[in-house]
């Protein structure tokens, strides 16, 4: 059974930085396409970033490109999201996600393509 557990988010001032982590069990992060999504109340869950199992491909939403970095540590079996130059608009619950298929070449930004989800962690950016 695949389980994803995000680290605690937090409250940060605009312009600050925060790193989220997502510890995986039941699946190695090096074999699975993984991503980060976020959601605010009343809105659809939206794509933030994704990384391919092979590690060479990374996708970012336009709204975070140049500010956020997705990465992973295979030895720790953990996915990360480094968030820099945070803006109040980044305030949301952040979720990590993984696809069911292993070694799949099609990295996607579509939330319906991800099968396993973490519990979510709140990130609040104050102005």
PDB file of C-alpha atoms in Angstrom:
ATOM      1  CA  UNK A   1       0.000   0.000   0.000  1.00  0.00           C
ATOM      2  CA  UNK A   2       1.364   3.377  -0.999  1.00  0.00           C
ATOM      3  CA  UNK A   3       1.361   6.079   1.647  1.00  0.00           C
ATOM      4  CA  UNK A   4       2.445   9.684   1.263  1.00  0.00           C
ATOM      5  CA  UNK A   5       2.988  11.865   4.301  1.00  0.00           C
ATOM      6  CA  UNK A   6       3.666  15.570   3.917  1.00  0.00           C
ATOM      7  CA  UNK A   7       5.634  17.608   6.390  1.00  0.00           C
ATOM      8  CA  UNK A   8       3.985  20.430   8.260  1.00  0.00           C
ATOM      9  CA  UNK A   9       3.503  23.587   6.259  1.00  0.00           C
ATOM     10  CA  UNK A  10       3.466  26.853   8.069  1.00  0.00           C
ATOM     11  CA  UNK A  11       3.034  30.584   8.116  1.00  0.00           C
ATOM     12  CA  UNK A  12       5.573  32.661   6.242  1.00  0.00           C
ATOM     13  CA  UNK A  13       5.819  36.294   5.219  1.00  0.00           C
ATOM     14  CA  UNK A  14       5.621  37.315   1.591  1.00  0.00           C
ATOM     15  CA  UNK A  15       9.024  37.020  -0.029  1.00  0.00           C
ATOM     16  CA  UNK A  16      10.048  34.215   2.272  1.00  0.00           C
ATOM     17  CA  UNK A  17      10.824  30.571   1.607  1.00  0.00           C
ATOM     18  CA  UNK A  18       9.518  27.229   2.769  1.00  0.00           C
ATOM     19  CA  UNK A  19      10.354  23.642   1.890  1.00  0.00           C
ATOM     20  CA  UNK A  20       7.731  20.930   1.928  1.00  0.00           C
ATOM     21  CA  UNK A  21       8.628  17.267   2.045  1.00  0.00           C
ATOM     22  CA  UNK A  22       6.626  14.167   1.254  1.00  0.00           C
ATOM     23  CA  UNK A  23       7.810  10.854   2.658  1.00  0.00           C
ATOM     24  CA  UNK A  24       6.721   7.845   0.620  1.00  0.00           C
ATOM     25  CA  UNK A  25       6.242   4.263   1.727  1.00  0.00           C
ATOM     26  CA  UNK A  26       5.137   1.234  -0.248  1.00  0.00           C
ATOM     27  CA  UNK A  27       6.671   2.683  -3.389  1.00  0.00           C
ATOM     28  CA  UNK A  28      10.064   4.088  -4.304  1.00  0.00           C
ATOM     29  CA  UNK A  29       9.982   7.672  -5.518  1.00  0.00           C
ATOM     30  CA  UNK A  30      12.564   6.725  -8.133  1.00  0.00           C
ATOM     31  CA  UNK A  31      10.068   4.425  -9.881  1.00  0.00           C
ATOM     32  CA  UNK A  32       7.028   6.711  -9.962  1.00  0.00           C
ATOM     33  CA  UNK A  33       6.008  10.014 -11.480  1.00  0.00           C
ATOM     34  CA  UNK A  34       5.141  12.358  -8.645  1.00  0.00           C
ATOM     35  CA  UNK A  35       3.704  15.800  -8.250  1.00  0.00           C
ATOM     36  CA  UNK A  36       2.557  18.617  -5.996  1.00  0.00           C
ATOM     37  CA  UNK A  37      -0.890  20.178  -6.149  1.00  0.00           C
ATOM     38  CA  UNK A  38      -2.620  22.836  -4.090  1.00  0.00           C
ATOM     39  CA  UNK A  39      -6.137  23.815  -3.262  1.00  0.00           C
ATOM     40  CA  UNK A  40      -7.906  26.774  -1.748  1.00  0.00           C
ATOM     41  CA  UNK A  41     -11.470  26.605  -0.412  1.00  0.00           C
ATOM     42  CA  UNK A  42     -14.076  26.771  -3.142  1.00  0.00           C
ATOM     43  CA  UNK A  43     -11.629  26.096  -5.933  1.00  0.00           C
ATOM     44  CA  UNK A  44     -10.423  23.068  -7.843  1.00  0.00           C
ATOM     45  CA  UNK A  45      -7.198  21.403  -6.829  1.00  0.00           C
ATOM     46  CA  UNK A  46      -4.555  22.784  -9.147  1.00  0.00           C
ATOM     47  CA  UNK A  47      -1.262  21.525 -10.441  1.00  0.00           C
ATOM     48  CA  UNK A  48       1.932  23.021  -9.039  1.00  0.00           C
ATOM     49  CA  UNK A  49       4.868  20.826 -10.120  1.00  0.00           C
ATOM     50  CA  UNK A  50       5.709  17.313 -11.270  1.00  0.00           C
ATOM     51  CA  UNK A  51       8.825  15.209 -11.655  1.00  0.00           C
ATOM     52  CA  UNK A  52       9.283  12.107 -13.755  1.00  0.00           C
ATOM     53  CA  UNK A  53      10.448   8.845 -12.260  1.00  0.00           C
ATOM     54  CA  UNK A  54      13.633   9.062 -14.276  1.00  0.00           C
ATOM     55  CA  UNK A  55      14.221  12.512 -12.789  1.00  0.00           C
ATOM     56  CA  UNK A  56      15.041  14.258 -16.010  1.00  0.00           C
ATOM     57  CA  UNK A  57      11.678  15.895 -16.625  1.00  0.00           C
ATOM     58  CA  UNK A  58      10.116  18.521 -14.430  1.00  0.00           C
ATOM     59  CA  UNK A  59       6.958  20.507 -15.106  1.00  0.00           C
ATOM     60  CA  UNK A  60       5.830  23.649 -13.330  1.00  0.00           C
ATOM     61  CA  UNK A  61       2.681  25.707 -13.341  1.00  0.00           C
ATOM     62  CA  UNK A  62       3.281  29.115 -14.891  1.00  0.00           C
ATOM     63  CA  UNK A  63       2.355  30.762 -11.603  1.00  0.00           C
ATOM     64  CA  UNK A  64       5.282  29.139  -9.763  1.00  0.00           C
ATOM     65  CA  UNK A  65       7.872  28.816 -12.518  1.00  0.00           C
ATOM     66  CA  UNK A  66      11.163  30.348 -11.466  1.00  0.00           C
ATOM     67  CA  UNK A  67      10.150  30.378  -7.790  1.00  0.00           C
ATOM     68  CA  UNK A  68       9.437  26.744  -6.874  1.00  0.00           C
ATOM     69  CA  UNK A  69      11.677  23.715  -7.343  1.00  0.00           C
ATOM     70  CA  UNK A  70      10.566  20.100  -7.215  1.00  0.00           C
ATOM     71  CA  UNK A  71      13.159  17.503  -6.310  1.00  0.00           C
ATOM     72  CA  UNK A  72      13.556  14.192  -4.580  1.00  0.00           C
ATOM     73  CA  UNK A  73      15.999  12.243  -2.470  1.00  0.00           C
ATOM     74  CA  UNK A  74      15.998   8.617  -3.545  1.00  0.00           C
ATOM     75  CA  UNK A  75      17.956   7.475  -0.502  1.00  0.00           C
ATOM     76  CA  UNK A  76      15.336   8.992   1.810  1.00  0.00           C
ATOM     77  CA  UNK A  77      12.474   8.062  -0.511  1.00  0.00           C
ATOM     78  CA  UNK A  78      11.203  11.607  -0.176  1.00  0.00           C
ATOM     79  CA  UNK A  79       9.814  14.226  -2.531  1.00  0.00           C
ATOM     80  CA  UNK A  80      10.414  17.936  -1.913  1.00  0.00           C
ATOM     81  CA  UNK A  81       8.982  21.261  -2.962  1.00  0.00           C
ATOM     82  CA  UNK A  82      11.233  24.237  -2.346  1.00  0.00           C
ATOM     83  CA  UNK A  83       9.127  27.388  -2.437  1.00  0.00           C
ATOM     84  CA  UNK A  84      10.901  30.737  -2.756  1.00  0.00           C
ATOM     85  CA  UNK A  85       9.682  34.307  -3.150  1.00  0.00           C
ATOM     86  CA  UNK A  86       6.356  33.283  -1.708  1.00  0.00           C
ATOM     87  CA  UNK A  87       3.324  35.410  -2.414  1.00  0.00           C
ATOM     88  CA  UNK A  88      -0.018  35.635  -0.595  1.00  0.00           C
ATOM     89  CA  UNK A  89      -1.558  33.969  -3.662  1.00  0.00           C
ATOM     90  CA  UNK A  90       0.442  30.839  -2.819  1.00  0.00           C
ATOM     91  CA  UNK A  91      -1.654  30.331   0.307  1.00  0.00           C
ATOM     92  CA  UNK A  92      -3.315  26.927  -0.004  1.00  0.00           C
ATOM     93  CA  UNK A  93      -3.357  23.356   1.207  1.00  0.00           C
ATOM     94  CA  UNK A  94      -0.549  21.548  -0.591  1.00  0.00           C
ATOM     95  CA  UNK A  95      -0.752  17.873  -1.539  1.00  0.00           C
ATOM     96  CA  UNK A  96       1.852  15.495  -2.867  1.00  0.00           C
ATOM     97  CA  UNK A  97       0.714  12.808  -5.254  1.00  0.00           C
ATOM     98  CA  UNK A  98       1.997   9.732  -7.052  1.00  0.00           C
ATOM     99  CA  UNK A  99       0.822   7.748 -10.036  1.00  0.00           C
ATOM    100  CA  UNK A 100      -0.031   4.066  -9.812  1.00  0.00           C
ATOM    101  CA  UNK A 101       2.027   3.118 -12.823  1.00  0.00           C
ATOM    102  CA  UNK A 102       5.690   2.489 -12.318  1.00  0.00           C
ATOM    103  CA  UNK A 103       8.289   3.543 -14.847  1.00  0.00           C
ATOM    104  CA  UNK A 104       5.683   5.335 -16.934  1.00  0.00           C
ATOM    105  CA  UNK A 105       7.063   7.747 -19.513  1.00  0.00           C
ATOM    106  CA  UNK A 106       4.059  10.068 -19.629  1.00  0.00           C
ATOM    107  CA  UNK A 107       4.578  12.779 -17.016  1.00  0.00           C
ATOM    108  CA  UNK A 108       1.301  14.632 -16.533  1.00  0.00           C
ATOM    109  CA  UNK A 109      -0.073  17.744 -14.895  1.00  0.00           C
ATOM    110  CA  UNK A 110      -3.605  16.313 -14.662  1.00  0.00           C
ATOM    111  CA  UNK A 111      -4.731  15.553 -11.130  1.00  0.00           C
ATOM    112  CA  UNK A 112      -6.993  12.715 -12.301  1.00  0.00           C
ATOM    113  CA  UNK A 113      -3.912  10.829 -13.453  1.00  0.00           C
ATOM    114  CA  UNK A 114      -2.535  10.635  -9.918  1.00  0.00           C
ATOM    115  CA  UNK A 115      -3.723   7.763  -7.778  1.00  0.00           C
ATOM    116  CA  UNK A 116      -2.146   8.275  -4.381  1.00  0.00           C
ATOM    117  CA  UNK A 117      -2.384  11.431  -2.310  1.00  0.00           C
ATOM    118  CA  UNK A 118      -0.979  12.755   0.906  1.00  0.00           C
ATOM    119  CA  UNK A 119      -3.154  14.243   3.626  1.00  0.00           C
ATOM    120  CA  UNK A 120      -2.341  17.826   2.676  1.00  0.00           C
ATOM    121  CA  UNK A 121      -0.504  20.540   4.547  1.00  0.00           C
ATOM    122  CA  UNK A 122      -1.476  24.181   5.013  1.00  0.00           C
ATOM    123  CA  UNK A 123       0.806  26.907   3.731  1.00  0.00           C
ATOM    124  CA  UNK A 124      -0.141  30.469   4.591  1.00  0.00           C
ATOM    125  CA  UNK A 125       1.709  33.474   3.197  1.00  0.00           C
ATOM    126  CA  UNK A 126       1.058  36.775   4.908  1.00  0.00           C
ATOM    127  CA  UNK A 127       1.413  40.107   3.139  1.00  0.00           C
TER     128      UNK A 127
END
